[in-house]
Amino acid sequence: MSKTKLELEYIINTSPIILFNCLTTASGLSEWFCDDVNLKDDKFTFFWDGSEETAILKNIKKGESVKFKWEEDEDKDSFFEMAIRIDDLTKEVALIVTDFFEDEDEEEELRLLWDNNIHKLKQAIGG
């Protein structure tokens, strides 16, 4: 079954440098994305309430974006990506999240998951 792409945009009141650090480091990710992170080479193991999942770092553009692929995901075209965009006029910093879901029932759940995570991110960085 192929997955459907979901793209979400969040305005984050912080500097792109601070935001990028929160998206790409084990300490940054453990502040908002999960309970803890272990990093070995290109593998990020994320821990939540006794469960864990491993994602492989697929691409990183310094100061711009990070792209992961869940190790267990058999869909070769799916990934999750977090990209930073700065509005040329307003200088507003936006976080663009790209993720995938399998069926319509999962779309709202995925939106809520990201909304909650981004709320935690904003609390962690004061943005």
PDB file of C-alpha atoms in Angstrom:
ATOM      1  CA  MET A   1       0.000   0.000   0.000  1.00  0.00           C
ATOM      2  CA  SER A   2       1.460   3.375  -0.948  1.00  0.00           C
ATOM      3  CA  LYS A   3       1.504   6.199   1.544  1.00  0.00           C
ATOM      4  CA  THR A   4       0.192   9.733   1.298  1.00  0.00           C
ATOM      5  CA  LYS A   5       2.457  12.709   1.896  1.00  0.00           C
ATOM      6  CA  LEU A   6       1.507  15.205   4.592  1.00  0.00           C
ATOM      7  CA  GLU A   7       3.181  18.616   4.806  1.00  0.00           C
ATOM      8  CA  LEU A   8       2.672  20.856   7.832  1.00  0.00           C
ATOM      9  CA  GLU A   9       3.984  24.353   8.509  1.00  0.00           C
ATOM     10  CA  TYR A  10       4.618  25.879  11.927  1.00  0.00           C
ATOM     11  CA  ILE A  11       5.864  29.376  12.756  1.00  0.00           C
ATOM     12  CA  ILE A  12       8.632  29.152  15.365  1.00  0.00           C
ATOM     13  CA  ASN A  13       9.792  32.320  17.112  1.00  0.00           C
ATOM     14  CA  THR A  14      13.478  31.536  17.432  1.00  0.00           C
ATOM     15  CA  SER A  15      16.677  31.773  15.462  1.00  0.00           C
ATOM     16  CA  PRO A  16      17.252  29.239  12.674  1.00  0.00           C
ATOM     17  CA  ILE A  17      20.491  28.155  14.393  1.00  0.00           C
ATOM     18  CA  ILE A  18      18.733  27.222  17.644  1.00  0.00           C
ATOM     19  CA  LEU A  19      15.939  25.490  15.731  1.00  0.00           C
ATOM     20  CA  PHE A  20      18.379  23.495  13.589  1.00  0.00           C
ATOM     21  CA  ASN A  21      20.171  22.306  16.740  1.00  0.00           C
ATOM     22  CA  CYS A  22      16.825  21.070  18.148  1.00  0.00           C
ATOM     23  CA  LEU A  23      16.161  19.104  14.941  1.00  0.00           C
ATOM     24  CA  THR A  24      19.535  17.459  14.450  1.00  0.00           C
ATOM     25  CA  THR A  25      21.176  16.675  17.793  1.00  0.00           C
ATOM     26  CA  ALA A  26      20.352  13.929  20.268  1.00  0.00           C
ATOM     27  CA  SER A  27      20.055  16.441  23.110  1.00  0.00           C
ATOM     28  CA  GLY A  28      17.877  18.762  21.014  1.00  0.00           C
ATOM     29  CA  LEU A  29      15.527  15.993  19.864  1.00  0.00           C
ATOM     30  CA  SER A  30      15.167  14.548  23.373  1.00  0.00           C
ATOM     31  CA  GLU A  31      13.836  17.902  24.589  1.00  0.00           C
ATOM     32  CA  TRP A  32      10.718  17.729  22.408  1.00  0.00           C
ATOM     33  CA  PHE A  33      10.501  14.773  20.014  1.00  0.00           C
ATOM     34  CA  CYS A  34      11.006  11.825  22.348  1.00  0.00           C
ATOM     35  CA  ASP A  35      12.130  10.848  25.850  1.00  0.00           C
ATOM     36  CA  ASP A  36      15.692   9.995  24.848  1.00  0.00           C
ATOM     37  CA  VAL A  37      17.870   9.494  21.764  1.00  0.00           C
ATOM     38  CA  ASN A  38      20.890   7.316  21.115  1.00  0.00           C
ATOM     39  CA  LEU A  39      22.999   8.248  18.126  1.00  0.00           C
ATOM     40  CA  LYS A  40      25.447   5.896  16.440  1.00  0.00           C
ATOM     41  CA  ASP A  41      26.808   6.770  13.009  1.00  0.00           C
ATOM     42  CA  ASP A  42      23.701   7.560  10.878  1.00  0.00           C
ATOM     43  CA  LYS A  43      21.256   5.751  13.191  1.00  0.00           C
ATOM     44  CA  PHE A  44      19.077   7.650  15.634  1.00  0.00           C
ATOM     45  CA  THR A  45      17.284   5.393  18.126  1.00  0.00           C
ATOM     46  CA  PHE A  46      14.320   7.218  19.643  1.00  0.00           C
ATOM     47  CA  PHE A  47      12.812   6.123  22.975  1.00  0.00           C
ATOM     48  CA  TRP A  48       9.225   6.775  24.133  1.00  0.00           C
ATOM     49  CA  ASP A  49       7.618   5.293  27.262  1.00  0.00           C
ATOM     50  CA  GLY A  50       9.415   1.967  27.022  1.00  0.00           C
ATOM     51  CA  SER A  51       9.272   1.623  23.235  1.00  0.00           C
ATOM     52  CA  GLU A  52      11.937   2.473  20.714  1.00  0.00           C
ATOM     53  CA  GLU A  53      12.279   3.054  16.988  1.00  0.00           C
ATOM     54  CA  THR A  54      15.349   3.575  14.873  1.00  0.00           C
ATOM     55  CA  ALA A  55      15.589   6.040  12.026  1.00  0.00           C
ATOM     56  CA  ILE A  56      18.411   6.378   9.556  1.00  0.00           C
ATOM     57  CA  LEU A  57      19.679   9.851   8.743  1.00  0.00           C
ATOM     58  CA  LYS A  58      19.169  10.152   4.987  1.00  0.00           C
ATOM     59  CA  ASN A  59      20.143  13.753   4.379  1.00  0.00           C
ATOM     60  CA  ILE A  60      21.155  16.829   6.279  1.00  0.00           C
ATOM     61  CA  LYS A  61      21.604  20.333   4.885  1.00  0.00           C
ATOM     62  CA  LYS A  62      23.402  22.444   7.439  1.00  0.00           C
ATOM     63  CA  GLY A  63      21.114  25.115   8.807  1.00  0.00           C
ATOM     64  CA  GLU A  64      18.252  24.074   6.497  1.00  0.00           C
ATOM     65  CA  SER A  65      16.829  20.571   6.869  1.00  0.00           C
ATOM     66  CA  VAL A  66      17.137  17.029   8.164  1.00  0.00           C
ATOM     67  CA  LYS A  67      15.581  13.927   6.610  1.00  0.00           C
ATOM     68  CA  PHE A  68      15.086  10.552   8.308  1.00  0.00           C
ATOM     69  CA  LYS A  69      13.830   7.140   7.188  1.00  0.00           C
ATOM     70  CA  TRP A  70      12.319   4.764   9.739  1.00  0.00           C
ATOM     71  CA  GLU A  71      14.371   1.570   9.685  1.00  0.00           C
ATOM     72  CA  GLU A  72      11.267  -0.665   9.947  1.00  0.00           C
ATOM     73  CA  ASP A  73       9.356   1.146   7.178  1.00  0.00           C
ATOM     74  CA  GLU A  74       9.267  -1.013   4.057  1.00  0.00           C
ATOM     75  CA  ASP A  75       7.937   1.797   1.841  1.00  0.00           C
ATOM     76  CA  LYS A  76      11.105   2.931   0.093  1.00  0.00           C
ATOM     77  CA  ASP A  77       9.589   6.315  -0.805  1.00  0.00           C
ATOM     78  CA  SER A  78       8.481   7.390   2.678  1.00  0.00           C
ATOM     79  CA  PHE A  79      10.500   9.465   5.129  1.00  0.00           C
ATOM     80  CA  PHE A  80      10.056  12.292   7.571  1.00  0.00           C
ATOM     81  CA  GLU A  81      11.744  15.607   7.057  1.00  0.00           C
ATOM     82  CA  MET A  82      11.969  18.845   8.995  1.00  0.00           C
ATOM     83  CA  ALA A  83      13.011  21.907   7.020  1.00  0.00           C
ATOM     84  CA  ILE A  84      13.558  25.506   8.078  1.00  0.00           C
ATOM     85  CA  ARG A  85      12.248  28.292   5.857  1.00  0.00           C
ATOM     86  CA  ILE A  86      12.765  31.980   6.458  1.00  0.00           C
ATOM     87  CA  ASP A  87      10.308  34.414   4.894  1.00  0.00           C
ATOM     88  CA  ASP A  88      12.233  36.949   2.812  1.00  0.00           C
ATOM     89  CA  LEU A  89       9.968  39.850   3.779  1.00  0.00           C
ATOM     90  CA  THR A  90       9.011  39.211   7.396  1.00  0.00           C
ATOM     91  CA  LYS A  91      12.069  37.127   8.400  1.00  0.00           C
ATOM     92  CA  GLU A  92       9.600  34.773  10.112  1.00  0.00           C
ATOM     93  CA  VAL A  93      11.086  31.339  10.795  1.00  0.00           C
ATOM     94  CA  ALA A  94       8.883  28.431   9.735  1.00  0.00           C
ATOM     95  CA  LEU A  95       9.369  24.738  10.331  1.00  0.00           C
ATOM     96  CA  ILE A  96       8.060  22.604   7.467  1.00  0.00           C
ATOM     97  CA  VAL A  97       7.375  19.008   8.467  1.00  0.00           C
ATOM     98  CA  THR A  98       6.914  16.339   5.818  1.00  0.00           C
ATOM     99  CA  ASP A  99       5.666  12.916   6.876  1.00  0.00           C
ATOM    100  CA  PHE A 100       3.606  10.056   5.432  1.00  0.00           C
ATOM    101  CA  PHE A 101       0.508   8.107   6.458  1.00  0.00           C
ATOM    102  CA  GLU A 102      -1.084   4.919   5.097  1.00  0.00           C
ATOM    103  CA  ASP A 103      -4.827   5.502   5.341  1.00  0.00           C
ATOM    104  CA  GLU A 104      -7.189   8.402   5.955  1.00  0.00           C
ATOM    105  CA  ASP A 105      -7.762   7.369   9.571  1.00  0.00           C
ATOM    106  CA  GLU A 106      -4.088   8.005  10.289  1.00  0.00           C
ATOM    107  CA  GLU A 107      -3.977  11.516   8.832  1.00  0.00           C
ATOM    108  CA  GLU A 108      -5.664  13.282  11.767  1.00  0.00           C
ATOM    109  CA  GLU A 109      -3.647  11.236  14.262  1.00  0.00           C
ATOM    110  CA  LEU A 110      -0.413  12.214  12.508  1.00  0.00           C
ATOM    111  CA  ARG A 111      -1.423  15.892  12.461  1.00  0.00           C
ATOM    112  CA  LEU A 112      -2.167  15.786  16.192  1.00  0.00           C
ATOM    113  CA  LEU A 113       1.118  14.033  16.910  1.00  0.00           C
ATOM    114  CA  TRP A 114       3.099  16.728  15.087  1.00  0.00           C
ATOM    115  CA  ASP A 115       1.003  19.531  16.617  1.00  0.00           C
ATOM    116  CA  ASN A 116       1.779  18.184  20.097  1.00  0.00           C
ATOM    117  CA  ASN A 117       5.461  17.696  19.315  1.00  0.00           C
ATOM    118  CA  ILE A 118       5.802  21.208  17.907  1.00  0.00           C
ATOM    119  CA  HIS A 119       4.030  22.598  20.975  1.00  0.00           C
ATOM    120  CA  LYS A 120       6.708  20.871  23.123  1.00  0.00           C
ATOM    121  CA  LEU A 121       9.417  22.232  20.810  1.00  0.00           C
ATOM    122  CA  LYS A 122       8.123  25.781  21.220  1.00  0.00           C
ATOM    123  CA  GLN A 123       8.065  25.355  25.008  1.00  0.00           C
ATOM    124  CA  ALA A 124      11.612  23.964  25.011  1.00  0.00           C
ATOM    125  CA  ILE A 125      13.042  26.892  23.030  1.00  0.00           C
ATOM    126  CA  GLY A 126      10.714  29.595  24.248  1.00  0.00           C
ATOM    127  CA  GLY A 127       9.417  30.180  20.710  1.00  0.00           C
TER     128      GLY A 127
END
